[in-house]
């Protein structure tokens, strides 16, 4: 009896796992057959998702920004410069604190909201190269990023949104930091992957970049990438990062004249 019951038992987790494997194999087949196979949301391989960005949402903060790329939604609040809560000796440079957290409803698995220490550290490293820390000695600037909905490419969007929030707060920066991620599927490169695409990828590459200075502030690789493949990705990266940088610059220009939002497709 128990054996028969076990054979007829339905497991949602097993069914979902089977569907993911089927979709992965289908994706691999389609990518192998057609180099410009359309993605689930209709984008080409080298297009970012439609984006919306806005400043000034958190009135209690020194500066804030909201970014929405497809289903990924992030809000960043900046506080300071203010006296550091941690006792420390006088320093000629200020301190940049970053915290990244997820709401409990950010992912399909409810109740998983928590601080992400890895992303917090990576965000700080990506921004430190641009923030002029010497302009606020012995004080601290706090950057709080909250992911409202996780739809893929979370960290690059957090970095770009945080850069916009810092500029909105009037923090001195030598350049804006913008970021885009790439997923690798065999020989094919996909820009700004969704969470589904990230689940099927063979490898990923994320760069945080200061466009005007042509400097990389953060580079993250997973799996193996050849020098040739990274070189091929570079031109596409520059195009998309350039579009995001221009969009952020336009938002800052609009905010100085009373406008605070910009939306559209970044290509």
Coordinates of C-alpha atoms in Angstrom, one line a residue:
X1 CA 0.0 0.0 0.0
X2 CA 2.7 2.4 1.0
X3 CA 4.7 1.7 -2.2
X4 CA 1.6 2.4 -4.3
X5 CA 0.9 5.7 -2.4
X6 CA 4.5 6.7 -2.8
X7 CA 4.4 6.1 -6.6
X8 CA 1.3 8.3 -6.9
X9 CA 2.5 11.1 -4.7
X10 CA 2.9 14.5 -6.4
X11 CA 5.8 16.7 -5.4
X12 CA 5.7 20.4 -6.5
X13 CA 9.5 20.7 -6.0
X14 CA 10.2 17.7 -8.2
X15 CA 7.8 19.0 -10.9
X16 CA 9.4 22.4 -10.8
X17 CA 12.9 20.9 -11.0
X18 CA 11.8 18.9 -14.0
X19 CA 10.4 22.0 -15.8
X20 CA 13.6 23.9 -15.1
X21 CA 15.7 21.2 -16.7
X22 CA 13.4 21.0 -19.7
X23 CA 13.6 24.8 -20.1
X24 CA 17.3 24.7 -19.8
X25 CA 17.7 22.1 -22.5
X26 CA 15.3 23.9 -24.7
X27 CA 17.2 27.1 -24.3
X28 CA 20.5 25.4 -25.1
X29 CA 19.0 23.9 -28.3
X30 CA 17.5 27.2 -29.5
X31 CA 20.7 29.2 -28.8
X32 CA 22.7 26.6 -30.7
X33 CA 20.4 26.8 -33.7
X34 CA 20.0 30.6 -33.9
X35 CA 22.6 33.2 -32.7
X36 CA 19.9 35.8 -32.3
X37 CA 17.2 33.7 -30.7
X38 CA 14.6 36.0 -29.0
X39 CA 14.5 36.0 -25.3
X40 CA 11.4 35.4 -23.2
X41 CA 10.7 39.1 -22.8
X42 CA 11.4 39.8 -26.5
X43 CA 14.8 41.5 -26.2
X44 CA 17.8 40.7 -28.3
X45 CA 20.9 39.3 -26.6
X46 CA 22.5 42.8 -26.3
X47 CA 19.6 44.8 -25.0
X48 CA 18.9 45.9 -21.4
X49 CA 15.4 45.7 -20.0
X50 CA 13.1 48.7 -20.0
X51 CA 14.1 51.0 -17.1
X52 CA 12.7 53.6 -14.9
X53 CA 14.7 55.7 -12.5
X54 CA 13.8 58.5 -10.1
X55 CA 15.4 60.5 -7.3
X56 CA 14.1 62.1 -4.1
X57 CA 11.7 59.4 -2.9
X58 CA 13.0 59.2 0.7
X59 CA 12.5 62.7 2.1
X60 CA 14.2 61.9 5.4
X61 CA 17.4 60.9 3.6
X62 CA 20.2 63.2 2.4
X63 CA 19.6 61.7 -1.1
X64 CA 17.7 58.7 -2.5
X65 CA 17.0 56.9 -5.8
X66 CA 14.7 54.3 -7.1
X67 CA 15.5 52.0 -10.1
X68 CA 13.3 49.5 -11.9
X69 CA 14.7 47.3 -14.6
X70 CA 12.1 44.9 -15.8
X71 CA 10.9 43.1 -12.7
X72 CA 13.9 44.1 -10.6
X73 CA 13.0 47.0 -8.2
X74 CA 15.5 48.7 -5.9
X75 CA 15.5 51.8 -3.7
X76 CA 18.6 53.3 -2.2
X77 CA 18.8 55.9 0.6
X78 CA 21.9 57.9 1.5
X79 CA 22.5 59.5 4.9
X80 CA 25.3 61.8 5.8
X81 CA 28.0 62.9 6.0
X82 CA 27.5 62.6 9.7
X83 CA 29.7 61.9 12.7
X84 CA 30.8 58.3 12.8
X85 CA 29.1 56.2 15.5
X86 CA 32.3 54.1 15.8
X87 CA 35.0 55.5 17.9
X88 CA 38.0 56.0 15.7
X89 CA 41.1 58.2 15.5
X90 CA 41.2 61.3 13.3
X91 CA 41.4 60.4 9.6
X92 CA 42.0 62.5 6.6
X93 CA 39.4 60.5 4.7
X94 CA 35.8 59.7 5.5
X95 CA 34.1 56.3 5.8
X96 CA 31.6 54.7 3.4
X97 CA 29.2 52.2 4.9
X98 CA 27.0 50.1 2.6
X99 CA 24.1 47.8 3.5
X100 CA 22.1 45.7 1.0
X101 CA 19.0 43.9 2.2
X102 CA 16.0 42.2 0.6
X103 CA 12.3 42.5 1.6
X104 CA 10.5 39.3 2.7
X105 CA 8.5 39.4 -0.6
X106 CA 11.4 40.2 -2.9
X107 CA 11.7 36.6 -4.1
X108 CA 9.2 33.9 -5.0
X109 CA 10.2 32.1 -1.7
X110 CA 8.4 34.2 0.9
X111 CA 10.0 35.1 4.2
X112 CA 13.6 35.0 2.8
X113 CA 14.3 38.8 3.3
X114 CA 17.6 39.4 5.0
X115 CA 20.8 41.5 4.8
X116 CA 23.2 40.4 2.1
X117 CA 26.7 40.8 3.5
X118 CA 28.4 39.7 0.2
X119 CA 26.5 42.3 -1.8
X120 CA 27.0 44.9 0.9
X121 CA 30.8 44.4 0.6
X122 CA 30.8 44.4 -3.2
X123 CA 28.7 47.6 -3.3
X124 CA 31.1 49.4 -1.0
X125 CA 34.1 48.3 -3.2
X126 CA 32.3 49.4 -6.4
X127 CA 31.6 52.9 -5.0
X128 CA 34.7 53.7 -3.0
X129 CA 36.7 54.2 -6.2
X130 CA 34.4 57.1 -7.2
X131 CA 33.5 58.7 -3.9
X132 CA 35.9 61.5 -2.9
X133 CA 36.3 60.3 0.7
X134 CA 38.8 63.1 1.5
X135 CA 36.0 65.7 1.3
X136 CA 34.3 64.5 4.5
X137 CA 37.1 63.5 7.0
X138 CA 36.2 61.8 10.2
X139 CA 32.6 61.4 9.1
X140 CA 30.5 58.6 7.6
X141 CA 28.2 58.3 4.6
X142 CA 25.7 55.5 5.0
X143 CA 24.2 53.8 1.9
X144 CA 21.2 51.6 2.4
X145 CA 19.9 49.6 -0.5
X146 CA 16.7 47.7 -0.3
X147 CA 15.6 45.2 -3.0
X148 CA 11.9 45.4 -3.3
X149 CA 11.6 42.7 -6.0
X150 CA 14.4 40.5 -7.3
X151 CA 14.1 39.9 -11.0
X152 CA 17.7 39.2 -12.0
X153 CA 20.9 41.3 -12.3
X154 CA 20.2 42.7 -8.8
X155 CA 23.7 43.8 -7.9
X156 CA 24.4 45.9 -11.1
X157 CA 21.1 47.7 -10.6
X158 CA 21.9 48.3 -6.9
X159 CA 25.3 49.8 -7.8
X160 CA 23.9 52.1 -10.5
X161 CA 21.0 53.2 -8.3
X162 CA 23.4 53.8 -5.3
X163 CA 25.6 56.0 -7.5
X164 CA 22.5 58.1 -8.5
X165 CA 21.5 58.3 -4.8
X166 CA 24.9 59.5 -3.8
X167 CA 24.9 62.2 -6.5
X168 CA 21.4 63.2 -5.3
X169 CA 22.7 63.6 -1.8
X170 CA 25.4 66.0 -3.0
X171 CA 28.3 63.6 -2.2
X172 CA 31.4 64.6 -4.1
X173 CA 32.3 62.0 -6.7
X174 CA 34.9 61.9 -9.4
X175 CA 32.5 60.1 -11.7
X176 CA 29.3 58.2 -11.7
X177 CA 29.5 54.4 -11.3
X178 CA 27.3 52.3 -13.6
X179 CA 27.1 48.6 -13.8
X180 CA 25.8 45.8 -16.1
X181 CA 26.0 42.1 -15.9
X182 CA 26.3 39.4 -18.6
X183 CA 25.4 35.8 -18.7
X184 CA 27.2 33.2 -20.9
X185 CA 25.3 30.4 -22.7
X186 CA 27.9 28.4 -24.5
X187 CA 29.3 30.8 -27.2
X188 CA 26.4 33.3 -26.7
X189 CA 26.5 36.4 -24.5
X190 CA 23.3 37.8 -22.9
X191 CA 23.2 41.3 -21.5
X192 CA 21.2 42.2 -18.3
X193 CA 19.9 38.7 -17.6
X194 CA 16.7 38.0 -15.8
X195 CA 16.5 35.7 -12.8
X196 CA 15.4 32.8 -15.0
X197 CA 18.3 33.3 -17.3
X198 CA 20.7 33.5 -14.4
X199 CA 19.5 30.1 -13.2
X200 CA 20.4 28.6 -16.5
X201 CA 23.7 30.4 -17.3
X202 CA 27.0 28.7 -17.8
X203 CA 28.9 31.7 -16.4
X204 CA 28.4 35.4 -15.5
X205 CA 30.4 38.6 -15.6
X206 CA 29.7 41.9 -13.9
X207 CA 31.6 45.1 -14.2
X208 CA 31.1 48.4 -12.4
X209 CA 32.6 51.2 -14.5
X210 CA 33.3 54.9 -14.4
X211 CA 32.7 55.8 -18.0
X212 CA 34.3 59.3 -18.1
X213 CA 37.5 58.1 -16.4
X214 CA 37.4 54.7 -18.2
X215 CA 38.1 52.9 -14.9
X216 CA 36.7 49.6 -13.6
X217 CA 35.8 49.8 -9.9
X218 CA 34.5 46.2 -9.5
X219 CA 34.8 43.1 -11.6
X220 CA 33.2 39.8 -10.8
X221 CA 33.5 36.5 -12.8
X222 CA 31.9 33.1 -12.2
X223 CA 33.0 30.0 -14.1
X224 CA 35.7 30.3 -16.8
X225 CA 36.0 33.1 -19.3
X226 CA 38.6 33.3 -22.1
X227 CA 40.4 36.5 -22.8
X228 CA 38.8 36.5 -26.3
X229 CA 35.3 36.2 -24.9
X230 CA 35.9 39.0 -22.4
X231 CA 37.2 41.2 -25.2
X232 CA 34.1 40.5 -27.3
X233 CA 31.9 41.5 -24.4
X234 CA 33.7 44.8 -23.8
X235 CA 32.2 46.8 -26.8
X236 CA 28.6 45.7 -25.8
X237 CA 29.4 46.6 -22.2
X238 CA 30.5 50.1 -23.1
X239 CA 27.3 50.7 -25.2
X240 CA 24.9 49.7 -22.4
X241 CA 26.9 51.3 -19.6
X242 CA 27.1 54.5 -21.7
X243 CA 23.3 54.5 -22.0
X244 CA 22.8 54.1 -18.3
X245 CA 25.4 56.8 -17.5
X246 CA 23.6 59.2 -19.9
X247 CA 20.2 58.3 -18.3
X248 CA 21.6 59.0 -14.8
X249 CA 23.1 62.3 -15.9
X250 CA 19.8 63.3 -17.4
X251 CA 18.0 62.5 -14.2
X252 CA 20.4 64.6 -12.2
X253 CA 20.0 67.5 -14.7
X254 CA 16.2 67.2 -14.5
X255 CA 16.2 67.1 -10.7
X256 CA 18.1 70.4 -10.6
X257 CA 15.2 71.9 -12.6
X258 CA 12.4 70.3 -10.8
X259 CA 12.0 67.0 -12.6
X260 CA 13.1 63.7 -10.9
X261 CA 12.2 60.7 -13.1
X262 CA 13.3 59.1 -16.4
X263 CA 12.0 56.0 -18.0
X264 CA 12.5 54.1 -21.2
X265 CA 14.5 51.4 -22.9
X266 CA 18.3 51.6 -22.5
X267 CA 20.0 50.4 -25.7

